[in-house]
Short mmCIF file of N, CA and C in Angstrom, two decimals:
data_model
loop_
_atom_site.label_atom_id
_atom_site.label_comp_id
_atom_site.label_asym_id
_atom_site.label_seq_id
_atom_site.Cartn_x
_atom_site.Cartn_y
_atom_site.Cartn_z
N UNK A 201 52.86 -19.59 -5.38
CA UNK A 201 51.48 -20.04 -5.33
C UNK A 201 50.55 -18.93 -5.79
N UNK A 202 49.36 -19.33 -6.17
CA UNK A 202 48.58 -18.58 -6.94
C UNK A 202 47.52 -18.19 -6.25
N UNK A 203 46.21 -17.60 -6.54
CA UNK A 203 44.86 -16.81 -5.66
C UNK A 203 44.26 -18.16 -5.86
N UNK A 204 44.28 -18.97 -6.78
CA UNK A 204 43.19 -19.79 -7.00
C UNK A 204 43.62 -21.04 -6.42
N UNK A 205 44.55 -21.19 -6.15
CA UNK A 205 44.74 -22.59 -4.89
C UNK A 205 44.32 -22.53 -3.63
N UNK A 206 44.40 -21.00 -3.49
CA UNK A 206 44.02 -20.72 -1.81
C UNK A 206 42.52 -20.39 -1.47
N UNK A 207 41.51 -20.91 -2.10
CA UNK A 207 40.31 -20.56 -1.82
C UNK A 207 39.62 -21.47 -0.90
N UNK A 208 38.79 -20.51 -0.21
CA UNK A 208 37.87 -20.66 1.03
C UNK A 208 37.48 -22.35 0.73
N UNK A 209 37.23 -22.92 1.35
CA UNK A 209 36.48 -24.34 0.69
C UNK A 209 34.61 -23.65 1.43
N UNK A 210 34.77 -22.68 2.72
CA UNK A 210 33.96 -22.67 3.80
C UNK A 210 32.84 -21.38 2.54
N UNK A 211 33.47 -20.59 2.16
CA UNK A 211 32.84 -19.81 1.37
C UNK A 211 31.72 -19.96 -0.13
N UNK A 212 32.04 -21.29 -0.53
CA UNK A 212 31.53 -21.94 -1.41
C UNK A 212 29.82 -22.07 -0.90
N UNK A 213 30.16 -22.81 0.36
CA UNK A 213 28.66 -23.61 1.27
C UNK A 213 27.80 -21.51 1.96
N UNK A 214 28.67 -21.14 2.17
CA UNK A 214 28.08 -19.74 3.05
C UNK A 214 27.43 -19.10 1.62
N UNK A 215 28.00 -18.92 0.16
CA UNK A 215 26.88 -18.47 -0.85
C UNK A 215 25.89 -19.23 -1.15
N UNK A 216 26.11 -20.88 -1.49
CA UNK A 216 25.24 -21.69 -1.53
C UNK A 216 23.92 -21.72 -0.70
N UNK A 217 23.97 -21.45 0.44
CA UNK A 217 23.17 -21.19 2.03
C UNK A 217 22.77 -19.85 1.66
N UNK A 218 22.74 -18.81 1.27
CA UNK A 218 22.54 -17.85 1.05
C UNK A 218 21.61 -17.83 -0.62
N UNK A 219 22.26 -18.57 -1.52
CA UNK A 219 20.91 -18.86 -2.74
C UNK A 219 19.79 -19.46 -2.15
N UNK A 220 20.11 -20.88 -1.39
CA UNK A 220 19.19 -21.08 -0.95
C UNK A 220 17.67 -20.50 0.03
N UNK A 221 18.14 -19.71 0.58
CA UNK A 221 17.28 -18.62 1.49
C UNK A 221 16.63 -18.10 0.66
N UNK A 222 17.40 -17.39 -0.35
CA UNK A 222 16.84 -16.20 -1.33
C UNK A 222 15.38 -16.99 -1.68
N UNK A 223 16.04 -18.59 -2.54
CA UNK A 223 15.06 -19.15 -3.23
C UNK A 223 13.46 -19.62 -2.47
N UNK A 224 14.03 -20.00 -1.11
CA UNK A 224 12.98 -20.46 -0.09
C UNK A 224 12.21 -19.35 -0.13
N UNK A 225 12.82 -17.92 0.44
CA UNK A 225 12.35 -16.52 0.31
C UNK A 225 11.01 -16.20 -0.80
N UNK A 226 11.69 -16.64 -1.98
CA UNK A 226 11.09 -15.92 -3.21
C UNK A 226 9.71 -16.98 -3.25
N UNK A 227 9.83 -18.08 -2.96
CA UNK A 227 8.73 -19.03 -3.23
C UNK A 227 8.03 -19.48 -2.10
N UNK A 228 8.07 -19.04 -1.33
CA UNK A 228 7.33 -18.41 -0.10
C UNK A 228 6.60 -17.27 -0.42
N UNK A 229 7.00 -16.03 -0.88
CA UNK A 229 5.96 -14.96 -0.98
C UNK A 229 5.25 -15.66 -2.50
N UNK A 230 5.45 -15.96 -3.59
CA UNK A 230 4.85 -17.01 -4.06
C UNK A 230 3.84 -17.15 -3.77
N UNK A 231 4.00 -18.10 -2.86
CA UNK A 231 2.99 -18.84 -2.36
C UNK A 231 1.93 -17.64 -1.79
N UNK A 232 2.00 -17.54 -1.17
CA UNK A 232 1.13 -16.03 -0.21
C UNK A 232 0.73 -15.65 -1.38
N UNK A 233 0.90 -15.07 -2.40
CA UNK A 233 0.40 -14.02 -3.45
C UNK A 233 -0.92 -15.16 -4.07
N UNK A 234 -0.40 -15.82 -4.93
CA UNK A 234 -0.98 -17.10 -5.27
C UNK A 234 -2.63 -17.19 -4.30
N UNK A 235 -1.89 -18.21 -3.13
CA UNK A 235 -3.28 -18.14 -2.29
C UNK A 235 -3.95 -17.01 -1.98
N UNK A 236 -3.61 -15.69 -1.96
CA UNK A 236 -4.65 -14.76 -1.89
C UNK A 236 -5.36 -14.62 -3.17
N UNK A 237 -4.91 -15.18 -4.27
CA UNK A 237 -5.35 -14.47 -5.82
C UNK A 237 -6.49 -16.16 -5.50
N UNK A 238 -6.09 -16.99 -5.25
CA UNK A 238 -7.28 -18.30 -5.41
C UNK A 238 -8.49 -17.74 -3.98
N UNK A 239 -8.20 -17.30 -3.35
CA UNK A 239 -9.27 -17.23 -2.57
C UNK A 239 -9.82 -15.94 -2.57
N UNK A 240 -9.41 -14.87 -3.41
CA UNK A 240 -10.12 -13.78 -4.08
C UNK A 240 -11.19 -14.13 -5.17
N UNK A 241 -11.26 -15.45 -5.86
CA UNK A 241 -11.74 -16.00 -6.66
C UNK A 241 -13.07 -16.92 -6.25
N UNK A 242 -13.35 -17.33 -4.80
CA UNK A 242 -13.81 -17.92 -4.19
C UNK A 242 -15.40 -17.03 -3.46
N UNK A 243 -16.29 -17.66 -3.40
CA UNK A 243 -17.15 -16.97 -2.90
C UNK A 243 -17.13 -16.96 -1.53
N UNK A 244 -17.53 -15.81 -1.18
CA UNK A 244 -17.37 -14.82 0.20
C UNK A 244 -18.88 -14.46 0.92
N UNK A 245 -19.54 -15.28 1.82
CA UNK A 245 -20.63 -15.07 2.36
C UNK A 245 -20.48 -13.86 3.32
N UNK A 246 -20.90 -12.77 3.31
CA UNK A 246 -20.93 -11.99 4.41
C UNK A 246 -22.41 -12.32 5.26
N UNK A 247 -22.35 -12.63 6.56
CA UNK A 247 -23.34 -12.76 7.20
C UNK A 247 -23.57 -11.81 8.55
N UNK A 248 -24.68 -11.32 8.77
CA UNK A 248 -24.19 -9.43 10.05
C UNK A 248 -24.69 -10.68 11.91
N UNK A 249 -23.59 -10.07 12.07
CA UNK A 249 -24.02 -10.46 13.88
C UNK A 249 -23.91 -9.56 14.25
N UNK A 250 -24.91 -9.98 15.33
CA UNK A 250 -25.46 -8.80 16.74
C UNK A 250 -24.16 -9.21 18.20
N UNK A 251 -24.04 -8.16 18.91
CA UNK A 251 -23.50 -8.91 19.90
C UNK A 251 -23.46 -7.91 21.12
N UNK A 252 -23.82 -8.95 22.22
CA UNK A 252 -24.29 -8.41 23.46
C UNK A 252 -24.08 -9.10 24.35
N UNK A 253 -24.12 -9.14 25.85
CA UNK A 253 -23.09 -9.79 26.71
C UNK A 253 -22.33 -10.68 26.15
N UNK A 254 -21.44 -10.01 25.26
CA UNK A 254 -20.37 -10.28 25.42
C UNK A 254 -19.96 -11.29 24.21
N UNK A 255 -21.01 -11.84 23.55
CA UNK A 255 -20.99 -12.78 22.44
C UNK A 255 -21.55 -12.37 21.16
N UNK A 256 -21.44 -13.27 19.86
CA UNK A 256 -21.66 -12.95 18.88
C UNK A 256 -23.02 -13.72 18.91
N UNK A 257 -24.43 -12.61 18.31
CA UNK A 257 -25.77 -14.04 17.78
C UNK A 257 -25.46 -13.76 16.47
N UNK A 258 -26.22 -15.02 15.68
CA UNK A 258 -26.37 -15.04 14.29
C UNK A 258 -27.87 -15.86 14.42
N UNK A 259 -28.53 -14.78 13.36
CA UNK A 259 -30.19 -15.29 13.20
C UNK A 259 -30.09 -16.78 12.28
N UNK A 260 -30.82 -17.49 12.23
CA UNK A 260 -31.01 -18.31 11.45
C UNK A 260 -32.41 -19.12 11.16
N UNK A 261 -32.54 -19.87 10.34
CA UNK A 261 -33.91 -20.61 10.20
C UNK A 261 -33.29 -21.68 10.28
N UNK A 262 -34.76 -22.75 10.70
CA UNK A 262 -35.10 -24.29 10.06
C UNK A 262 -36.39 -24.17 10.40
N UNK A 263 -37.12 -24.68 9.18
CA UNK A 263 -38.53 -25.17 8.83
C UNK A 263 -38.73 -23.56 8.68
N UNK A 264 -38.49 -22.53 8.64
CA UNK A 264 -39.46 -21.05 7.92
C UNK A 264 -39.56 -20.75 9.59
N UNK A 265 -38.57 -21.68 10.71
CA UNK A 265 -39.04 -20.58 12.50
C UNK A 265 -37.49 -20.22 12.29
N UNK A 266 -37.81 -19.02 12.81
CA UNK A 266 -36.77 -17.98 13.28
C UNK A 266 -36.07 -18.30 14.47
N UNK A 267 -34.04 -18.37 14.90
CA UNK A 267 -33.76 -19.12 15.24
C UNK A 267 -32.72 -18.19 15.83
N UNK A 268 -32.37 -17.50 17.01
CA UNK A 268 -31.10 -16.77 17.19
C UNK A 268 -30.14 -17.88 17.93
N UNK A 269 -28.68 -17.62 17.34
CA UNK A 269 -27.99 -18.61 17.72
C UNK A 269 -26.59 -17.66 18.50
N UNK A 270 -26.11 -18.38 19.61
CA UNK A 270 -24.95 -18.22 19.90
C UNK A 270 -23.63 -18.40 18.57
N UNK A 271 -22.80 -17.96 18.24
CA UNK A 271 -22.04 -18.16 17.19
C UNK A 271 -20.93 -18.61 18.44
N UNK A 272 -20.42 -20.01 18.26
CA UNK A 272 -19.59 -20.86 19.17
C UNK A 272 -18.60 -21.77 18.58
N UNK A 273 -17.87 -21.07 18.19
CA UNK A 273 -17.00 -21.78 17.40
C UNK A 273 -16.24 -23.21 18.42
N UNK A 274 -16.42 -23.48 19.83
CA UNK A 274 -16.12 -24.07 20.63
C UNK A 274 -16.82 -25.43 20.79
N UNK A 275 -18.04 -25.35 20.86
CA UNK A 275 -19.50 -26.11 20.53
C UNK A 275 -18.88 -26.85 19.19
N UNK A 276 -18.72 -28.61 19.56
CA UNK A 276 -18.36 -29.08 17.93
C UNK A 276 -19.73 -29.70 17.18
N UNK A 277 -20.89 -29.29 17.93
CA UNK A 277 -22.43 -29.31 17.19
C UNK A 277 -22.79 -28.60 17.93
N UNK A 278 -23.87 -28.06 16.70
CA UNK A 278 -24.66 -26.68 16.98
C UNK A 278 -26.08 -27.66 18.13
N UNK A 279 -26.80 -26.57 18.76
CA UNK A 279 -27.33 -27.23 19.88
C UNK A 279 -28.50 -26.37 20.13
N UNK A 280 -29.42 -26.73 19.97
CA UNK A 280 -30.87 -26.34 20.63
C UNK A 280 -31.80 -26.63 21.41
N UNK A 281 -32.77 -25.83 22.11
CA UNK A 281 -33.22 -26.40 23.50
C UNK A 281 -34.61 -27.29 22.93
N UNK A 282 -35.02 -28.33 23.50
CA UNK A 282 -36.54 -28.78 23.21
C UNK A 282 -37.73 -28.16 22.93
N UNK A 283 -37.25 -26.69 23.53
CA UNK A 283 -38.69 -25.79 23.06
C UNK A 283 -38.65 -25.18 21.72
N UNK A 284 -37.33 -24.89 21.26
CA UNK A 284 -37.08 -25.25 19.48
C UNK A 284 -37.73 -26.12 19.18
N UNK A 285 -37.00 -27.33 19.39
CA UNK A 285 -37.66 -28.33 18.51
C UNK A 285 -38.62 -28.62 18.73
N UNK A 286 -39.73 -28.47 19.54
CA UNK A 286 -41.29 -27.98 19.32
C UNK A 286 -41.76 -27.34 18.40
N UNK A 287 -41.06 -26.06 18.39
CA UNK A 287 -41.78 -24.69 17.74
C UNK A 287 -41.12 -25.58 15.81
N UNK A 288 -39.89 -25.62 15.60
CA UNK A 288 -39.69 -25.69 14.34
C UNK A 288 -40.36 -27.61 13.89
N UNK A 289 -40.78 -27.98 14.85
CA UNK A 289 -41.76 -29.16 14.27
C UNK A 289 -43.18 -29.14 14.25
N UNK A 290 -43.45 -28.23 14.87
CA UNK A 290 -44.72 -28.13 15.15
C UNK A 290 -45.93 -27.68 13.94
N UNK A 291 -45.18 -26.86 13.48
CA UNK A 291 -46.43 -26.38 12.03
C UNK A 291 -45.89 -26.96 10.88
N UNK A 292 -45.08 -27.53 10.61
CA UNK A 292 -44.48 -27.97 9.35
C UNK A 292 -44.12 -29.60 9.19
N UNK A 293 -44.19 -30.02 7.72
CA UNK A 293 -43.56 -31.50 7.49
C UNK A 293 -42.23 -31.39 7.92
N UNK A 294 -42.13 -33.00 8.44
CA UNK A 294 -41.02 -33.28 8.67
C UNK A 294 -40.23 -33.84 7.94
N UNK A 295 -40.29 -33.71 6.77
CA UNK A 295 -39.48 -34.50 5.81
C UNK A 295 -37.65 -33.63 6.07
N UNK A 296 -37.58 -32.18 5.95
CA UNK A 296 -36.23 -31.67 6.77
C UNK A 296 -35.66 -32.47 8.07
N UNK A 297 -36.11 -32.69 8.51
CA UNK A 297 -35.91 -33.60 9.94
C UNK A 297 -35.87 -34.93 10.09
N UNK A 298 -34.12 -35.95 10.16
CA UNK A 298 -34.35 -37.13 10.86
C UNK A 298 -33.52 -37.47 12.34
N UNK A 299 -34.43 -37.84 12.97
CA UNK A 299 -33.91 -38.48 14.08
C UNK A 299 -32.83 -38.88 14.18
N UNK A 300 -31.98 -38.72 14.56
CA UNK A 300 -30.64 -39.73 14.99
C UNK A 300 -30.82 -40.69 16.54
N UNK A 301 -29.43 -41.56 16.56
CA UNK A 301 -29.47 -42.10 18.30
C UNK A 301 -29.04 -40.34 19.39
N UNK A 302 -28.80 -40.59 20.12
CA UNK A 302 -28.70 -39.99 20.85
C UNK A 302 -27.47 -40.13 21.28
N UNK A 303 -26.58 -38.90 22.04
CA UNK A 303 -25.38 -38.81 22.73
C UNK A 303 -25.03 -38.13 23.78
N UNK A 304 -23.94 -38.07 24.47
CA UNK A 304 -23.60 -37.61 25.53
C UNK A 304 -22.85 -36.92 25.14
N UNK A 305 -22.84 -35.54 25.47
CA UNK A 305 -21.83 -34.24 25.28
C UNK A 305 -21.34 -33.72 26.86
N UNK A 306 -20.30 -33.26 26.32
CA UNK A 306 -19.10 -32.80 27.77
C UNK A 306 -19.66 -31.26 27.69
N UNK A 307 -20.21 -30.71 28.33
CA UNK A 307 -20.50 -29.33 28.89
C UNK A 307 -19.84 -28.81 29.20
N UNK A 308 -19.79 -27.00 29.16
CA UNK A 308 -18.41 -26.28 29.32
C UNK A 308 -17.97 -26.49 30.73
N UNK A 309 -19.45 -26.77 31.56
CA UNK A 309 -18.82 -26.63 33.25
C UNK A 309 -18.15 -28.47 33.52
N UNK A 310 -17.88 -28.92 32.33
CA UNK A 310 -17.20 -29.96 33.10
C UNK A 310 -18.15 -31.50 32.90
N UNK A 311 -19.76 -31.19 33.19
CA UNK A 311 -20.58 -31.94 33.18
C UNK A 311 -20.90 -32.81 31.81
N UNK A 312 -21.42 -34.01 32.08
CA UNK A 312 -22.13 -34.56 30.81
C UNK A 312 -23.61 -34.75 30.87
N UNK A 313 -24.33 -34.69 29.38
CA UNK A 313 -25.61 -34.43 29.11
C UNK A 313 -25.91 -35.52 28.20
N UNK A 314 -26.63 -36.60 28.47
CA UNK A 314 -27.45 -37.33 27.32
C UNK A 314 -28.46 -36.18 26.39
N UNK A 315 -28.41 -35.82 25.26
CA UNK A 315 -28.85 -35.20 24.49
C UNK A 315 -29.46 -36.06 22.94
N UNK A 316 -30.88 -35.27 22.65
CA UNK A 316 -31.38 -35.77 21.45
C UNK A 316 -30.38 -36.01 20.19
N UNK A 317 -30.67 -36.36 19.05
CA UNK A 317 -30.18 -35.61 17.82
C UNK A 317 -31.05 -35.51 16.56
N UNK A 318 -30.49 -34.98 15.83
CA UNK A 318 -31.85 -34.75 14.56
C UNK A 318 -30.46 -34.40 13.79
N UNK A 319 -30.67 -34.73 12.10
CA UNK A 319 -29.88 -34.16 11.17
C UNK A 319 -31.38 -33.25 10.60
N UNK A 320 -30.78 -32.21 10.53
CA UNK A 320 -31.34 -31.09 9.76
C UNK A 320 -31.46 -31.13 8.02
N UNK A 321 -32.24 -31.57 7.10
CA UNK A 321 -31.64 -31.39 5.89
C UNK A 321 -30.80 -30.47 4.93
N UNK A 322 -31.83 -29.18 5.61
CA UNK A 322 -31.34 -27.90 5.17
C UNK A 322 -32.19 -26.50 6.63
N UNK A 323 -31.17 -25.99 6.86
CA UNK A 323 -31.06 -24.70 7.34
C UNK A 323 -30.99 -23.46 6.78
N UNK A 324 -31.06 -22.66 7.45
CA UNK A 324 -30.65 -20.78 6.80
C UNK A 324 -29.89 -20.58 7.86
N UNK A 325 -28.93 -19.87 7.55
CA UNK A 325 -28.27 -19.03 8.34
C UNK A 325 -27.87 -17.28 7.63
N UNK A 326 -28.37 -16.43 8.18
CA UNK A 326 -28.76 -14.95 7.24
C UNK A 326 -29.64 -15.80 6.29
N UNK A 327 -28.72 -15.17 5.17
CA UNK A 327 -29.58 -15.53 3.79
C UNK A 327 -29.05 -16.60 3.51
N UNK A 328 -28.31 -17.49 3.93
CA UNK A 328 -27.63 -18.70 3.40
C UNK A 328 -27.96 -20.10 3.76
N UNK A 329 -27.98 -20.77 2.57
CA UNK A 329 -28.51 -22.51 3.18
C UNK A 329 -27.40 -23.15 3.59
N UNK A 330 -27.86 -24.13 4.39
CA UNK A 330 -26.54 -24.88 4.63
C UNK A 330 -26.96 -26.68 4.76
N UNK A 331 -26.44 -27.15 4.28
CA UNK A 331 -27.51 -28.52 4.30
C UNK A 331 -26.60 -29.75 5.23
N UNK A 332 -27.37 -30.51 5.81
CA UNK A 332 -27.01 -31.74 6.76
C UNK A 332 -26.54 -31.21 7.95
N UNK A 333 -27.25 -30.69 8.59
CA UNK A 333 -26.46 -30.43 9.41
C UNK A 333 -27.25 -30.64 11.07
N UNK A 334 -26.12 -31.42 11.81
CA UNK A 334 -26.63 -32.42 12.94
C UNK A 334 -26.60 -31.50 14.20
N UNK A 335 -28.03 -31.60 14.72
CA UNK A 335 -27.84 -30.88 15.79
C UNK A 335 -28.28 -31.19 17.18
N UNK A 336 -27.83 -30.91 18.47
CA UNK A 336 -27.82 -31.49 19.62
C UNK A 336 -28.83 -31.09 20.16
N UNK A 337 -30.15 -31.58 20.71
CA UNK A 337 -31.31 -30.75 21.62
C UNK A 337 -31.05 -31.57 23.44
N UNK A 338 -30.87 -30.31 23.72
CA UNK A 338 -30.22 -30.09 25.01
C UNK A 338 -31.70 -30.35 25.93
N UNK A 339 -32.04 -31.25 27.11
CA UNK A 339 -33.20 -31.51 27.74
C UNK A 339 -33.63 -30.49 28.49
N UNK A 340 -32.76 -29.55 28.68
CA UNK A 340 -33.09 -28.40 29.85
C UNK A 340 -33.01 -27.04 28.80
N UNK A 341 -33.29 -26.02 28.99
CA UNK A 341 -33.94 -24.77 28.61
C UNK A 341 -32.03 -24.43 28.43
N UNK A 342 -32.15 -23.59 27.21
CA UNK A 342 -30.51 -23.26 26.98
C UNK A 342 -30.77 -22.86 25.97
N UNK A 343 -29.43 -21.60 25.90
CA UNK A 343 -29.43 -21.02 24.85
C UNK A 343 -28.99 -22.00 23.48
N UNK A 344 -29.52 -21.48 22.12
CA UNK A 344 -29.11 -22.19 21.19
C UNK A 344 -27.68 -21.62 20.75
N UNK A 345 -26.99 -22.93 20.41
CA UNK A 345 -25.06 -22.39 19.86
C UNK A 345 -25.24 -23.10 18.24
N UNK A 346 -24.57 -22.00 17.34
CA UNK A 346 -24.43 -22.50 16.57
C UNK A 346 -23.01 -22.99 16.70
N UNK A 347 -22.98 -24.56 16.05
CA UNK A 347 -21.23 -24.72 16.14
C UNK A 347 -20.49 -25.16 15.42
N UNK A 348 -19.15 -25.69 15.64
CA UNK A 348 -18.11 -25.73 14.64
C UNK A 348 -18.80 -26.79 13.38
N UNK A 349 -19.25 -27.89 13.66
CA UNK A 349 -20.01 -28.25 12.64
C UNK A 349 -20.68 -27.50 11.18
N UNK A 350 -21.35 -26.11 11.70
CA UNK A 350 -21.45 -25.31 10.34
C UNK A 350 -20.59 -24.76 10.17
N UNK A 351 -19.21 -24.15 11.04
CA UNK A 351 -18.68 -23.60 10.18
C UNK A 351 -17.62 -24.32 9.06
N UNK A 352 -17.15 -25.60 9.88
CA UNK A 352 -16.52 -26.63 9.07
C UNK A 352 -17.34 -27.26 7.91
N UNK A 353 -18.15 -26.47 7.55
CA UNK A 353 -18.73 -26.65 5.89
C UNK A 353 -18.11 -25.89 5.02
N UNK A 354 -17.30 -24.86 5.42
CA UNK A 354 -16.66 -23.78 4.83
C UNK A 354 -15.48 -23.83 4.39
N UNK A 355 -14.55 -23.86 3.67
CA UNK A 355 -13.27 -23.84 3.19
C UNK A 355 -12.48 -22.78 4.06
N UNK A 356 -13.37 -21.71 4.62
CA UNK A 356 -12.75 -20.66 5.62
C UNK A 356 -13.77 -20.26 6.28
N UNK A 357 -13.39 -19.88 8.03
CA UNK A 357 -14.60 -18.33 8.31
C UNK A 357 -13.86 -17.26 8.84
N UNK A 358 -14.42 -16.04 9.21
CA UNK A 358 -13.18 -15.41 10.09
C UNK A 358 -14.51 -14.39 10.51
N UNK A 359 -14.51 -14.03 11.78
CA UNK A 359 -15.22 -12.95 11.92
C UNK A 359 -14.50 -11.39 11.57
N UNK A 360 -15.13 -10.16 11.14
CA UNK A 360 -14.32 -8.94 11.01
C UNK A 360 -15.72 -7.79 12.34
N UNK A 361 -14.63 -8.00 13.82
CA UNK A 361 -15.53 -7.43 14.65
C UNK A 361 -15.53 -6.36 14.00
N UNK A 362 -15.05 -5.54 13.80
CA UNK A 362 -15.41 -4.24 13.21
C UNK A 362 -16.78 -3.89 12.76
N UNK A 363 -17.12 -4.44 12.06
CA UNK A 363 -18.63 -4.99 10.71
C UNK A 363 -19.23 -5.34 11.88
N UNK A 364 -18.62 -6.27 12.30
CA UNK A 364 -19.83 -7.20 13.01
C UNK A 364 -20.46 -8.25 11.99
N UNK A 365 -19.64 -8.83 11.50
CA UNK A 365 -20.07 -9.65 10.17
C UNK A 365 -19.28 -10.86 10.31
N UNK A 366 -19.65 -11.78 9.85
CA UNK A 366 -18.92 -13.50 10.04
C UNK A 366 -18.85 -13.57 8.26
N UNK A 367 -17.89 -14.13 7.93
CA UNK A 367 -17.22 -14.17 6.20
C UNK A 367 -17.54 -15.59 6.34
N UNK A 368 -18.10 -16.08 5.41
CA UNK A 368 -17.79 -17.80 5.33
C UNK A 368 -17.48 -17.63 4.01
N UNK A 369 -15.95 -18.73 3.56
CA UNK A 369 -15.67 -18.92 2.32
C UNK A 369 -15.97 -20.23 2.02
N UNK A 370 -16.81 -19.95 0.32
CA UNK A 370 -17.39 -21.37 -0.28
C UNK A 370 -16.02 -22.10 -0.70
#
């Protein structure tokens, strides 16, 4: 009998399993290289936050009033108190501003809140516009959150605490 009758049948499948890895391997980092080269290509908002007990603010406008916001990525609409929406209706047209119905939001302590709504046409956040964007006015005195709603306009965000800067990718 010869070398070549007596071969592995088991050794055939163990290299096969082993190209395969390589190939999964190779087109996997692929991929990774790729998506970093498309989103190197992509515009990159740097926006600067402040942060103090313990949270991130980010300044912002609507209507030309100045607007500090909780940055709340938790909050799935951004949310402001009635004395906002005084101050940013008060000297200016309302053509930026429509009414919506109204809703009930689940509060972090558990509670629910019948709350206003308004779609915003266009906002600032830093130097950046951001348009449609629906926001909750809370009946009792509270801090304003900006929330996942703006950042889910973004293709990406990521904060870099370091900076102290929030990245939004266009």
């Amino acid at each position: 009998m010869d070398n070549t009758s007596k071969r592995n049948p088991l050794s055939f499948f163990k290299w096969t399993a082993i190209i395969m890895v390589f190939f999964t391997l190779v087109i996997s980092l692929w991929t990774v290289v790729l998506n970093q080269d498309i989103l190197s290509k992509l515009e990159h908002l740097k926006i600067p936050l402040s942060s103090y007990y313990g949270v991130y603010h980010i300044n912002g406008k609507i209507n030309n009033s100045s607007i500090s916001f909780i940055l709340d990525s938790g909050a799935s609409e951004t949310v402001i108190s009635e004395s906002v929406l005084s101050r940013i209706t008060k000297y200016s047209k309302n053509d930026n501003i429509k009414y919506l119905d109204g809703a009930y939001y689940n509060l972090a302590d558990g509670s629910n809140v019948f709350c206003k709504r308004i779609r915003v046409s266009e906002m600032q956040i830093g130097d950046y516009s951001v348009n449609n964007v629906i926001i909750a006015i809370m009946p009792k005195e509270t801090d304003n959150l900006l929330g996942k709603n703006v950042l889910d306009k973004f293709k990406s965000w990521h904060i870099n605490k370091d900076k102290k800067e929030l990245t939004l990718i266009k």
